[in-house]
PDB file of C-alpha atoms in Angstrom:
ATOM      1  CA  MET A   1     -41.459  37.535 -78.731  1.00 80.00           C
ATOM      2  CA  VAL A   2     -43.127  34.884 -76.604  1.00 88.00           C
ATOM      3  CA  SER A   3     -40.654  32.227 -75.426  1.00 90.00           C
ATOM      4  CA  LEU A   4     -41.180  28.639 -74.365  1.00 90.00           C
ATOM      5  CA  HIS A   5     -39.695  29.535 -71.000  1.00 91.00           C
ATOM      6  CA  GLN A   6     -42.395  32.160 -70.489  1.00 92.00           C
ATOM      7  CA  LEU A   7     -45.119  29.682 -71.385  1.00 93.00           C
ATOM      8  CA  ARG A   8     -43.727  27.094 -68.951  1.00 91.00           C
ATOM      9  CA  CYS A   9     -43.703  29.652 -66.156  1.00 94.00           C
ATOM     10  CA  PHE A  10     -47.224  30.751 -67.054  1.00 93.00           C
ATOM     11  CA  LEU A  11     -48.614  27.188 -67.026  1.00 92.00           C
ATOM     12  CA  ALA A  12     -46.877  26.318 -63.764  1.00 91.00           C
ATOM     13  CA  THR A  13     -48.262  29.464 -62.127  1.00 93.00           C
ATOM     14  CA  LEU A  14     -51.733  28.721 -63.439  1.00 91.00           C
ATOM     15  CA  ASP A  15     -51.541  25.166 -62.175  1.00 87.00           C
ATOM     16  CA  ARG A  16     -50.047  25.991 -58.742  1.00 88.00           C
ATOM     17  CA  GLY A  17     -51.819  29.272 -58.047  1.00 91.00           C
ATOM     18  CA  SER A  18     -48.742  31.243 -56.971  1.00 92.00           C
ATOM     19  CA  PHE A  19     -45.315  32.292 -58.183  1.00 92.00           C
ATOM     20  CA  THR A  20     -43.708  30.632 -55.173  1.00 91.00           C
ATOM     21  CA  ALA A  21     -45.291  27.240 -55.812  1.00 90.00           C
ATOM     22  CA  ALA A  22     -44.574  27.491 -59.546  1.00 90.00           C
ATOM     23  CA  ALA A  23     -40.921  28.278 -58.826  1.00 90.00           C
ATOM     24  CA  ALA A  24     -40.658  25.240 -56.547  1.00 86.00           C
ATOM     25  CA  GLU A  25     -42.102  23.001 -59.256  1.00 82.00           C
ATOM     26  CA  LEU A  26     -39.807  24.325 -61.986  1.00 83.00           C
ATOM     27  CA  GLY A  27     -36.722  24.562 -59.817  1.00 82.00           C
ATOM     28  CA  TYR A  28     -36.294  28.317 -60.363  1.00 86.00           C
ATOM     29  CA  ALA A  29     -36.114  31.277 -58.031  1.00 89.00           C
ATOM     30  CA  GLN A  30     -39.492  32.941 -57.358  1.00 90.00           C
ATOM     31  CA  PRO A  31     -38.454  36.350 -58.804  1.00 92.00           C
ATOM     32  CA  SER A  32     -37.408  34.629 -62.046  1.00 91.00           C
ATOM     33  CA  VAL A  33     -40.833  33.038 -62.518  1.00 92.00           C
ATOM     34  CA  SER A  34     -42.750  36.229 -61.754  1.00 93.00           C
ATOM     35  CA  GLU A  35     -40.497  38.194 -64.125  1.00 94.00           C
ATOM     36  CA  GLN A  36     -41.161  35.740 -66.960  1.00 93.00           C
ATOM     37  CA  VAL A  37     -44.907  36.031 -66.453  1.00 94.00           C
ATOM     38  CA  ARG A  38     -44.665  39.836 -66.404  1.00 94.00           C
ATOM     39  CA  LEU A  39     -42.710  39.767 -69.702  1.00 94.00           C
ATOM     40  CA  LEU A  40     -45.400  37.549 -71.204  1.00 94.00           C
ATOM     41  CA  GLU A  41     -48.139  39.942 -70.017  1.00 94.00           C
ATOM     42  CA  ARG A  42     -46.227  42.867 -71.493  1.00 93.00           C
ATOM     43  CA  HIS A  43     -45.968  41.122 -74.854  1.00 92.00           C
ATOM     44  CA  LEU A  44     -49.673  40.189 -74.853  1.00 93.00           C
ATOM     45  CA  ASP A  45     -50.641  43.602 -73.491  1.00 93.00           C
ATOM     46  CA  ALA A  46     -53.030  41.897 -71.073  1.00 94.00           C
ATOM     47  CA  PRO A  47     -52.906  40.862 -67.389  1.00 95.00           C
ATOM     48  CA  LEU A  48     -52.885  37.093 -66.848  1.00 95.00           C
ATOM     49  CA  PHE A  49     -53.381  36.943 -63.075  1.00 94.00           C
ATOM     50  CA  ARG A  50     -54.896  39.008 -60.306  1.00 92.00           C
ATOM     51  CA  ARG A  51     -54.158  38.671 -56.631  1.00 89.00           C
ATOM     52  CA  ALA A  52     -56.681  37.057 -54.333  1.00 86.00           C
ATOM     53  CA  GLY A  53     -55.447  36.795 -50.772  1.00 82.00           C
ATOM     54  CA  ARG A  54     -52.145  34.988 -50.830  1.00 81.00           C
ATOM     55  CA  GLY A  55     -52.724  33.386 -54.193  1.00 87.00           C
ATOM     56  CA  LEU A  56     -53.242  34.279 -57.849  1.00 93.00           C
ATOM     57  CA  VAL A  57     -56.421  33.946 -59.888  1.00 92.00           C
ATOM     58  CA  PRO A  58     -56.244  33.624 -63.705  1.00 93.00           C
ATOM     59  CA  THR A  59     -57.921  36.285 -65.810  1.00 94.00           C
ATOM     60  CA  GLU A  60     -60.000  35.683 -68.939  1.00 94.00           C
ATOM     61  CA  ALA A  61     -56.849  36.339 -70.963  1.00 94.00           C
ATOM     62  CA  ALA A  62     -55.093  33.547 -69.072  1.00 94.00           C
ATOM     63  CA  ARG A  63     -57.947  31.132 -69.747  1.00 92.00           C
ATOM     64  CA  ALA A  64     -57.840  32.039 -73.437  1.00 93.00           C
ATOM     65  CA  LEU A  65     -54.074  31.529 -73.598  1.00 94.00           C
ATOM     66  CA  TYR A  66     -54.045  28.249 -71.704  1.00 92.00           C
ATOM     67  CA  PRO A  67     -54.917  25.728 -74.526  1.00 91.00           C
ATOM     68  CA  HIS A  68     -52.517  27.402 -76.942  1.00 92.00           C
ATOM     69  CA  ALA A  69     -49.682  27.359 -74.431  1.00 91.00           C
ATOM     70  CA  VAL A  70     -50.286  23.652 -73.791  1.00 89.00           C
ATOM     71  CA  ALA A  71     -50.402  22.959 -77.537  1.00 89.00           C
ATOM     72  CA  ALA A  72     -47.146  24.864 -78.165  1.00 90.00           C
ATOM     73  CA  LEU A  73     -45.200  23.017 -75.481  1.00 86.00           C
ATOM     74  CA  THR A  74     -46.687  19.685 -76.576  1.00 83.00           C
ATOM     75  CA  ALA A  75     -45.654  20.310 -80.177  1.00 85.00           C
ATOM     76  CA  VAL A  76     -42.109  21.140 -79.125  1.00 83.00           C
ATOM     77  CA  GLY A  77     -41.907  17.997 -77.004  1.00 74.00           C
ATOM     78  CA  GLU A  78     -43.100  15.869 -79.911  1.00 71.00           C
ATOM     79  CA  GLY A  79     -40.511  17.484 -82.135  1.00 72.00           C
ATOM     80  CA  VAL A  80     -37.715  16.659 -79.684  1.00 64.00           C
ATOM     81  CA  ARG A  81     -38.916  13.058 -79.452  1.00 58.00           C
ATOM     82  CA  ALA A  82     -39.071  12.779 -83.247  1.00 59.00           C
ATOM     83  CA  VAL A  83     -35.492  13.980 -83.613  1.00 63.00           C
ATOM     84  CA  SER A  84     -34.350  11.599 -80.876  1.00 53.00           C
ATOM     85  CA  SER A  85     -36.098   8.761 -82.676  1.00 50.00           C
ATOM     86  CA  VAL A  86     -34.383   9.574 -85.951  1.00 54.00           C
ATOM     87  CA  ARG A  87     -31.041   9.863 -84.202  1.00 54.00           C
ATOM     88  CA  GLY A  88     -31.507   6.494 -82.555  1.00 55.00           C
ATOM     89  CA  MET A  89     -32.829   4.760 -85.688  1.00 62.00           C
ATOM     90  CA  LEU A  90     -30.659   5.952 -88.548  1.00 77.00           C
ATOM     91  CA  THR A  91     -31.776   5.002 -92.028  1.00 81.00           C
ATOM     92  CA  GLY A  92     -30.420   5.217 -95.539  1.00 86.00           C
ATOM     93  CA  THR A  93     -27.836   3.570 -97.781  1.00 90.00           C
ATOM     94  CA  VAL A  94     -24.139   4.049 -97.035  1.00 92.00           C
ATOM     95  CA  ARG A  95     -21.657   3.441 -99.855  1.00 92.00           C
ATOM     96  CA  PHE A  96     -18.329   2.773 -98.136  1.00 93.00           C
ATOM     97  CA  GLY A  97     -15.215   2.334-100.259  1.00 92.00           C
ATOM     98  CA  VAL A  98     -12.741  -0.509 -99.645  1.00 91.00           C
ATOM     99  CA  PHE A  99      -9.640  -1.916-101.339  1.00 87.00           C
ATOM    100  CA  ASN A 100      -8.802  -5.490-102.323  1.00 83.00           C
ATOM    101  CA  THR A 101      -7.702  -6.796 -98.930  1.00 86.00           C
ATOM    102  CA  ALA A 102      -9.895  -4.511 -96.819  1.00 86.00           C
ATOM    103  CA  HIS A 103     -12.203  -7.392 -95.957  1.00 83.00           C
ATOM    104  CA  TYR A 104      -9.424  -8.681 -93.708  1.00 87.00           C
ATOM    105  CA  TYR A 105      -9.315  -5.370 -91.865  1.00 88.00           C
ATOM    106  CA  LEU A 106     -13.067  -4.655 -91.739  1.00 87.00           C
ATOM    107  CA  GLY A 107     -15.314  -6.797 -93.907  1.00 75.00           C
ATOM    108  CA  ALA A 108     -17.947  -8.896 -92.174  1.00 87.00           C
ATOM    109  CA  GLU A 109     -17.256  -7.457 -88.724  1.00 90.00           C
ATOM    110  CA  LEU A 110     -18.025  -3.914 -89.881  1.00 93.00           C
ATOM    111  CA  VAL A 111     -21.214  -5.180 -91.509  1.00 94.00           C
ATOM    112  CA  ALA A 112     -22.171  -6.946 -88.268  1.00 94.00           C
ATOM    113  CA  ASP A 113     -21.513  -3.790 -86.243  1.00 93.00           C
ATOM    114  CA  VAL A 114     -23.682  -1.681 -88.541  1.00 93.00           C
ATOM    115  CA  LEU A 115     -26.597  -4.117 -88.721  1.00 93.00           C
ATOM    116  CA  GLU A 116     -26.594  -4.695 -84.975  1.00 91.00           C
ATOM    117  CA  ARG A 117     -26.463  -1.051 -83.935  1.00 90.00           C
ATOM    118  CA  TYR A 118     -28.301   0.575 -86.834  1.00 91.00           C
ATOM    119  CA  PRO A 119     -30.771  -1.910 -88.348  1.00 90.00           C
ATOM    120  CA  GLY A 120     -32.245   0.859 -90.502  1.00 90.00           C
ATOM    121  CA  ILE A 121     -28.990   1.382 -92.409  1.00 92.00           C
ATOM    122  CA  ARG A 122     -28.281  -0.387 -95.691  1.00 92.00           C
ATOM    123  CA  ILE A 123     -24.537  -0.687 -96.369  1.00 93.00           C
ATOM    124  CA  GLU A 124     -22.603  -1.281 -99.607  1.00 92.00           C
ATOM    125  CA  LEU A 125     -18.870  -2.083 -99.486  1.00 92.00           C
ATOM    126  CA  ILE A 126     -17.489  -0.975-102.837  1.00 90.00           C
ATOM    127  CA  GLY A 127     -14.122  -0.989-104.566  1.00 85.00           C
ATOM    128  CA  GLN A 128     -10.934  -2.892-105.340  1.00 82.00           C
ATOM    129  CA  ASN A 129      -8.132  -0.374-104.968  1.00 84.00           C
ATOM    130  CA  SER A 130      -7.415   2.839-103.091  1.00 86.00           C
ATOM    131  CA  ALA A 131      -6.593   4.768-106.265  1.00 83.00           C
ATOM    132  CA  ASP A 132     -10.095   4.101-107.581  1.00 85.00           C
ATOM    133  CA  ASN A 133     -11.675   4.876-104.195  1.00 87.00           C
ATOM    134  CA  ILE A 134      -9.973   8.250-104.077  1.00 85.00           C
ATOM    135  CA  GLU A 135     -11.356   9.105-107.502  1.00 84.00           C
ATOM    136  CA  GLN A 136     -14.837   7.942-106.468  1.00 87.00           C
ATOM    137  CA  LEU A 137     -14.656  10.087-103.327  1.00 86.00           C
ATOM    138  CA  ARG A 138     -13.781  13.174-105.308  1.00 82.00           C
ATOM    139  CA  ARG A 139     -16.577  12.512-107.796  1.00 82.00           C
ATOM    140  CA  GLY A 140     -19.082  12.134-104.955  1.00 83.00           C
ATOM    141  CA  VAL A 141     -19.913   8.492-105.765  1.00 87.00           C
ATOM    142  CA  LEU A 142     -18.666   7.494-102.307  1.00 89.00           C
ATOM    143  CA  GLU A 143     -19.149   9.450 -99.099  1.00 87.00           C
ATOM    144  CA  ALA A 144     -16.352   7.662 -97.235  1.00 92.00           C
ATOM    145  CA  ALA A 145     -13.686   5.033 -97.849  1.00 93.00           C
ATOM    146  CA  LEU A 146     -10.845   3.112 -96.244  1.00 93.00           C
ATOM    147  CA  ILE A 147      -7.774   3.970 -98.307  1.00 91.00           C
ATOM    148  CA  ALA A 148      -4.215   2.666 -98.300  1.00 86.00           C
ATOM    149  CA  ARG A 149      -2.436   5.939 -98.919  1.00 74.00           C
ATOM    150  CA  PRO A 150      -2.943   9.542 -97.818  1.00 63.00           C
ATOM    151  CA  LEU A 151      -4.911  11.973 -99.927  1.00 64.00           C
ATOM    152  CA  GLU A 152      -3.315  15.079-101.304  1.00 64.00           C
ATOM    153  CA  GLY A 153      -5.130  18.386-101.061  1.00 59.00           C
ATOM    154  CA  ASP A 154      -7.601  19.776 -98.565  1.00 56.00           C
ATOM    155  CA  ASP A 155     -10.880  18.721-100.169  1.00 69.00           C
ATOM    156  CA  MET A 156     -11.224  15.647 -97.926  1.00 77.00           C
ATOM    157  CA  SER A 157     -11.054  14.848 -94.240  1.00 84.00           C
ATOM    158  CA  VAL A 158      -8.520  12.098 -93.528  1.00 86.00           C
ATOM    159  CA  SER A 159      -8.162  10.150 -90.285  1.00 88.00           C
ATOM    160  CA  MET A 160      -5.189   7.795 -89.977  1.00 89.00           C
ATOM    161  CA  VAL A 161      -6.362   4.587 -88.310  1.00 91.00           C
ATOM    162  CA  MET A 162      -3.528   2.078 -88.742  1.00 92.00           C
ATOM    163  CA  ARG A 163       0.117   1.687 -89.692  1.00 90.00           C
ATOM    164  CA  ASP A 164       0.831  -1.771 -91.106  1.00 92.00           C
ATOM    165  CA  GLU A 165       4.132  -3.430 -91.996  1.00 93.00           C
ATOM    166  CA  LEU A 166       4.847  -5.282 -95.243  1.00 94.00           C
ATOM    167  CA  VAL A 167       6.609  -8.623 -94.693  1.00 95.00           C
ATOM    168  CA  TYR A 168       8.156 -11.331 -96.861  1.00 97.00           C
ATOM    169  CA  VAL A 169       6.289 -14.647 -96.950  1.00 97.00           C
ATOM    170  CA  SER A 170       7.707 -17.968 -98.129  1.00 96.00           C
ATOM    171  CA  ALA A 171       7.366 -21.731 -97.750  1.00 96.00           C
ATOM    172  CA  GLU A 172      11.143 -22.114 -97.963  1.00 95.00           C
ATOM    173  CA  PRO A 173      12.771 -21.906 -94.498  1.00 94.00           C
ATOM    174  CA  ASP A 174      16.154 -21.022 -95.997  1.00 93.00           C
ATOM    175  CA  ARG A 175      14.670 -17.772 -97.336  1.00 94.00           C
ATOM    176  CA  LEU A 176      13.412 -16.785 -93.899  1.00 94.00           C
ATOM    177  CA  ARG A 177      16.665 -16.831 -91.962  1.00 93.00           C
ATOM    178  CA  GLU A 178      17.145 -13.050 -92.024  1.00 95.00           C
ATOM    179  CA  PRO A 179      15.337  -9.869 -93.102  1.00 96.00           C
ATOM    180  CA  VAL A 180      14.960  -9.514 -96.856  1.00 96.00           C
ATOM    181  CA  THR A 181      16.794  -6.643 -98.552  1.00 96.00           C
ATOM    182  CA  PRO A 182      15.800  -4.830-101.773  1.00 96.00           C
ATOM    183  CA  ALA A 183      18.519  -6.762-103.646  1.00 96.00           C
ATOM    184  CA  ALA A 184      17.104 -10.054-102.361  1.00 95.00           C
ATOM    185  CA  LEU A 185      13.610  -8.958-103.392  1.00 95.00           C
ATOM    186  CA  ALA A 186      14.808  -8.249-106.908  1.00 95.00           C
ATOM    187  CA  ALA A 187      16.393 -11.715-107.139  1.00 95.00           C
ATOM    188  CA  ALA A 188      13.531 -13.636-105.510  1.00 95.00           C
ATOM    189  CA  PRO A 189      10.836 -15.547-107.405  1.00 96.00           C
ATOM    190  CA  LEU A 190       7.836 -13.387-106.489  1.00 97.00           C
ATOM    191  CA  VAL A 191       4.084 -13.645-106.899  1.00 97.00           C
ATOM    192  CA  LEU A 192       2.377 -10.284-106.396  1.00 96.00           C
ATOM    193  CA  PRO A 193      -1.327  -9.410-106.219  1.00 93.00           C
ATOM    194  CA  ASP A 194      -3.228  -6.430-107.686  1.00 89.00           C
ATOM    195  CA  VAL A 195      -2.093  -7.031-111.242  1.00 92.00           C
ATOM    196  CA  SER A 196      -4.895  -4.850-112.652  1.00 90.00           C
ATOM    197  CA  TRP A 197      -3.766  -1.953-110.469  1.00 85.00           C
ATOM    198  CA  ARG A 198      -0.010  -2.440-110.535  1.00 87.00           C
ATOM    199  CA  GLU A 199       0.630   1.059-111.876  1.00 87.00           C
ATOM    200  CA  GLU A 200      -1.460   2.789-109.203  1.00 84.00           C
ATOM    201  CA  ASP A 201      -1.248   0.340-106.311  1.00 85.00           C
ATOM    202  CA  SER A 202       0.495   1.850-103.289  1.00 85.00           C
ATOM    203  CA  THR A 203       2.200  -1.410-102.237  1.00 87.00           C
ATOM    204  CA  ARG A 204       3.585  -2.039-105.724  1.00 89.00           C
ATOM    205  CA  ARG A 205       4.893   1.501-105.943  1.00 90.00           C
ATOM    206  CA  GLN A 206       6.644   1.267-102.570  1.00 90.00           C
ATOM    207  CA  LEU A 207       8.263  -2.058-103.494  1.00 93.00           C
ATOM    208  CA  ALA A 208       9.400  -0.816-106.872  1.00 94.00           C
ATOM    209  CA  HIS A 209      10.857   2.367-105.409  1.00 94.00           C
ATOM    210  CA  SER A 210      12.753   0.425-102.721  1.00 94.00           C
ATOM    211  CA  VAL A 211      14.239  -2.004-105.239  1.00 95.00           C
ATOM    212  CA  GLU A 212      15.084   0.723-107.783  1.00 95.00           C
ATOM    213  CA  ALA A 213      16.787   2.826-105.091  1.00 95.00           C
ATOM    214  CA  ALA A 214      19.149  -0.125-104.558  1.00 94.00           C
ATOM    215  CA  GLY A 215      19.931  -0.269-108.278  1.00 96.00           C
ATOM    216  CA  HIS A 216      17.675  -3.180-109.217  1.00 96.00           C
ATOM    217  CA  VAL A 217      14.376  -3.798-111.003  1.00 94.00           C
ATOM    218  CA  LEU A 218      11.255  -5.367-109.481  1.00 93.00           C
ATOM    219  CA  LEU A 219      10.062  -8.089-111.879  1.00 94.00           C
ATOM    220  CA  PRO A 220       7.666 -10.631-110.305  1.00 95.00           C
ATOM    221  CA  ARG A 221       7.527 -14.099-111.843  1.00 95.00           C
ATOM    222  CA  VAL A 222       3.761 -14.364-111.291  1.00 97.00           C
ATOM    223  CA  GLU A 223       1.061 -11.706-110.971  1.00 96.00           C
ATOM    224  CA  VAL A 224      -2.471 -12.326-109.723  1.00 96.00           C
ATOM    225  CA  GLU A 225      -5.476 -10.285-108.693  1.00 92.00           C
ATOM    226  CA  ASN A 226      -5.909 -11.134-105.016  1.00 90.00           C
ATOM    227  CA  VAL A 227      -3.736 -11.848-102.008  1.00 92.00           C
ATOM    228  CA  GLU A 228      -5.417 -15.209-101.365  1.00 92.00           C
ATOM    229  CA  THR A 229      -4.152 -16.582-104.679  1.00 95.00           C
ATOM    230  CA  ALA A 230      -0.689 -15.156-104.039  1.00 95.00           C
ATOM    231  CA  LEU A 231      -0.546 -16.953-100.680  1.00 95.00           C
ATOM    232  CA  GLU A 232      -1.742 -20.228-102.214  1.00 95.00           C
ATOM    233  CA  VAL A 233       1.004 -20.023-104.836  1.00 96.00           C
ATOM    234  CA  ALA A 234       3.545 -19.289-102.105  1.00 96.00           C
ATOM    235  CA  ALA A 235       2.267 -22.185 -99.969  1.00 95.00           C
ATOM    236  CA  ARG A 236       2.986 -24.572-102.855  1.00 95.00           C
ATOM    237  CA  GLY A 237       6.557 -23.329-102.961  1.00 95.00           C
ATOM    238  CA  LEU A 238       6.154 -21.972-106.489  1.00 97.00           C
ATOM    239  CA  ALA A 239       7.039 -18.372-105.569  1.00 97.00           C
ATOM    240  CA  ASP A 240       7.320 -16.080-102.545  1.00 97.00           C
ATOM    241  CA  THR A 241       5.171 -13.050-101.836  1.00 97.00           C
ATOM    242  CA  VAL A 242       4.815  -9.991 -99.629  1.00 96.00           C
ATOM    243  CA  VAL A 243       1.805  -9.382 -97.380  1.00 95.00           C
ATOM    244  CA  TRP A 244       0.731  -6.851 -94.750  1.00 93.00           C
ATOM    245  CA  ARG A 245       1.011  -7.983 -91.124  1.00 91.00           C
ATOM    246  CA  GLY A 246      -2.607  -7.089 -90.523  1.00 91.00           C
ATOM    247  CA  VAL A 247      -3.728  -9.555 -93.203  1.00 91.00           C
ATOM    248  CA  LEU A 248      -1.617 -12.353 -91.733  1.00 90.00           C
ATOM    249  CA  HIS A 249      -2.934 -11.581 -88.259  1.00 88.00           C
ATOM    250  CA  ARG A 250      -6.534 -11.682 -89.449  1.00 86.00           C
ATOM    251  CA  MET A 251      -6.173 -14.843 -91.559  1.00 86.00           C
ATOM    252  CA  ALA A 252      -5.222 -16.755 -88.402  1.00 77.00           C
ATOM    253  CA  ASP A 253      -5.728 -20.532 -88.813  1.00 78.00           C
ATOM    254  CA  ARG A 254      -6.728 -20.168 -92.458  1.00 84.00           C
ATOM    255  CA  LEU A 255      -3.111 -19.494 -93.394  1.00 86.00           C
ATOM    256  CA  PRO A 256      -1.307 -22.585 -94.787  1.00 88.00           C
ATOM    257  CA  ALA A 257       0.945 -24.103 -92.130  1.00 88.00           C
ATOM    258  CA  THR A 258       3.875 -24.265 -94.577  1.00 92.00           C
ATOM    259  CA  LEU A 259       4.238 -20.472 -94.679  1.00 94.00           C
ATOM    260  CA  GLY A 260       6.380 -18.246 -92.497  1.00 93.00           C
ATOM    261  CA  TRP A 261       7.561 -14.653 -92.711  1.00 93.00           C
ATOM    262  CA  VAL A 262      10.411 -12.271 -92.032  1.00 95.00           C
ATOM    263  CA  PRO A 263      10.497  -8.454 -92.178  1.00 94.00           C
ATOM    264  CA  LEU A 264      11.957  -6.377 -94.968  1.00 96.00           C
ATOM    265  CA  ARG A 265      15.106  -4.305 -94.395  1.00 95.00           C
ATOM    266  CA  PRO A 266      14.650  -1.414 -94.590  1.00 94.00           C
ATOM    267  CA  PRO A 267      11.050  -1.897 -93.428  1.00 94.00           C
ATOM    268  CA  LEU A 268       8.130  -0.798 -95.560  1.00 94.00           C
ATOM    269  CA  TYR A 269       4.931   0.517 -93.966  1.00 92.00           C
ATOM    270  CA  GLU A 270       1.503   1.515 -95.205  1.00 90.00           C
ATOM    271  CA  ARG A 271      -0.678   4.070 -93.491  1.00 90.00           C
ATOM    272  CA  PHE A 272      -4.349   3.221 -93.707  1.00 91.00           C
ATOM    273  CA  ALA A 273      -6.817   6.062 -93.382  1.00 91.00           C
ATOM    274  CA  ILE A 274     -10.544   6.648 -93.483  1.00 91.00           C
ATOM    275  CA  ALA A 275     -11.209   9.471 -95.903  1.00 90.00           C
ATOM    276  CA  HIS A 276     -14.463  11.310 -96.378  1.00 87.00           C
ATOM    277  CA  ARG A 277     -15.902  14.618 -97.330  1.00 77.00           C
ATOM    278  CA  PRO A 278     -16.015  17.240 -94.558  1.00 76.00           C
ATOM    279  CA  VAL A 279     -18.169  16.103 -91.633  1.00 68.00           C
ATOM    280  CA  ALA A 280     -20.654  18.890 -92.293  1.00 62.00           C
ATOM    281  CA  GLU A 281     -21.493  17.222 -95.613  1.00 75.00           C
ATOM    282  CA  LEU A 282     -21.812  13.642 -94.338  1.00 81.00           C
ATOM    283  CA  SER A 283     -25.177  12.014 -93.775  1.00 86.00           C
ATOM    284  CA  PRO A 284     -25.839  10.850 -90.191  1.00 89.00           C
ATOM    285  CA  ALA A 285     -25.785   7.234 -91.392  1.00 91.00           C
ATOM    286  CA  THR A 286     -22.360   7.654 -93.004  1.00 91.00           C
ATOM    287  CA  ARG A 287     -20.987   9.339 -89.883  1.00 90.00           C
ATOM    288  CA  ALA A 288     -22.135   6.338 -87.860  1.00 92.00           C
ATOM    289  CA  VAL A 289     -20.419   3.877 -90.227  1.00 93.00           C
ATOM    290  CA  VAL A 290     -17.203   5.944 -90.227  1.00 92.00           C
ATOM    291  CA  GLU A 291     -17.137   5.851 -86.414  1.00 92.00           C
ATOM    292  CA  LEU A 292     -17.593   2.062 -86.352  1.00 93.00           C
ATOM    293  CA  ALA A 293     -14.920   1.524 -89.030  1.00 93.00           C
ATOM    294  CA  THR A 294     -12.485   3.743 -87.129  1.00 93.00           C
ATOM    295  CA  VAL A 295     -12.953   1.737 -83.928  1.00 92.00           C
ATOM    296  CA  ARG A 296     -12.407  -1.561 -85.786  1.00 91.00           C
ATOM    297  CA  MET A 297      -9.225  -0.393 -87.521  1.00 92.00           C
ATOM    298  CA  ARG A 298      -7.657   1.072 -84.393  1.00 90.00           C
ATOM    299  CA  ARG A 299      -8.443  -2.092 -82.465  1.00 88.00           C
ATOM    300  CA  LEU A 300      -6.669  -4.182 -85.111  1.00 88.00           C
ATOM    301  CA  ASP A 301      -3.747  -1.748 -85.131  1.00 87.00           C
ATOM    302  CA  ALA A 302      -3.297  -2.262 -81.388  1.00 85.00           C
ATOM    303  CA  ALA A 303      -3.508  -6.057 -81.742  1.00 83.00           C
ATOM    304  CA  VAL A 304      -0.878  -6.196 -84.498  1.00 83.00           C
ATOM    305  CA  ARG A 305       1.490  -3.924 -82.574  1.00 80.00           C
ATOM    306  CA  LEU A 306       1.246  -6.262 -79.586  1.00 75.00           C
ATOM    307  CA  ALA A 307       2.177  -9.245 -81.740  1.00 69.00           C
ATOM    308  CA  ASP A 308       5.876  -8.309 -81.950  1.00 48.00           C
ATOM    309  CA  ARG A 309       6.842 -11.630 -83.421  1.00 45.00           C
ATOM    310  CA  TRP A 310       4.848 -14.251 -85.272  1.00 42.00           C
ATOM    311  CA  GLY A 311       7.087 -17.344 -85.707  1.00 42.00           C
ATOM    312  CA  PRO A 312       5.159 -20.187 -87.294  1.00 38.00           C
ATOM    313  CA  PRO A 313       2.006 -18.714 -88.876  1.00 40.00           C
ATOM    314  CA  ALA A 314      -0.346 -20.687 -86.649  1.00 37.00           C
ATOM    315  CA  LYS A 315       0.991 -19.184 -83.435  1.00 34.00           C
ATOM    316  CA  ASP A 316      -0.013 -15.533 -83.849  1.00 35.00           C
ATOM    317  CA  ARG A 317      -3.630 -16.167 -82.916  1.00 31.00           C
TER     318      ARG A 317
END
């Protein structure tokens, strides 16, 4: 079979008039170039050069082969450039799953990263809760998602990107003098988000299990859909709430100045992961978005870990 390497050696020899000059141009040893030309002649069953003094003269067979060799190498070069172009300008729609508070972890910054680096990609951030995202992943509706609990089974690839701590938030300083125990949680006036997902929500399940293990029952006074409403209720002093450190860190100066926080004892953590189908099944555009989301989450993880203590809310900025 004729190889591209043979054609390159042939064209260089034709252009330079000798194996030695062709080898110098290509950066190969002279015997390697002459051997490739001999293999090509053997395949074509025709001589391509004849000796004339110290140089080589092309035969009629060489002149006949020349335009086709040029066309073959040109076509391959165009193919390589086309693939490089596609790789550099990814296109397509990426449906990336998120949960209720994921916009604090990724949100607009992920969108900005995608649009800046890959202007040909159209991105949709979809979802309200990890339980629903996991189901959508398994049904193939989503290619990838940020989830707030690990997947079971081996049908998905899962990459842990952050461990976040759940903390107790209140506008009452007397309730923030020491870490909050499960018994104190059970007795506290609480406002909790994710009311529509309270049976499946990972945070709710962790809280309930912690309180029940201490012999109590978790019964919030108020339940709402989103964490923003829960924090507003807490800021008015109507109830206390629990929030992930990452959310507090990201809310920065938007957090009401009346609020403060203390940790839970024992502490409760959530492991956030980016889950997706095996890499071999992902589109190039989705792989690119997954890489950007992973960088964002790990950067936030490092920032929160550095903020060992966040006294008044406005100071952890």
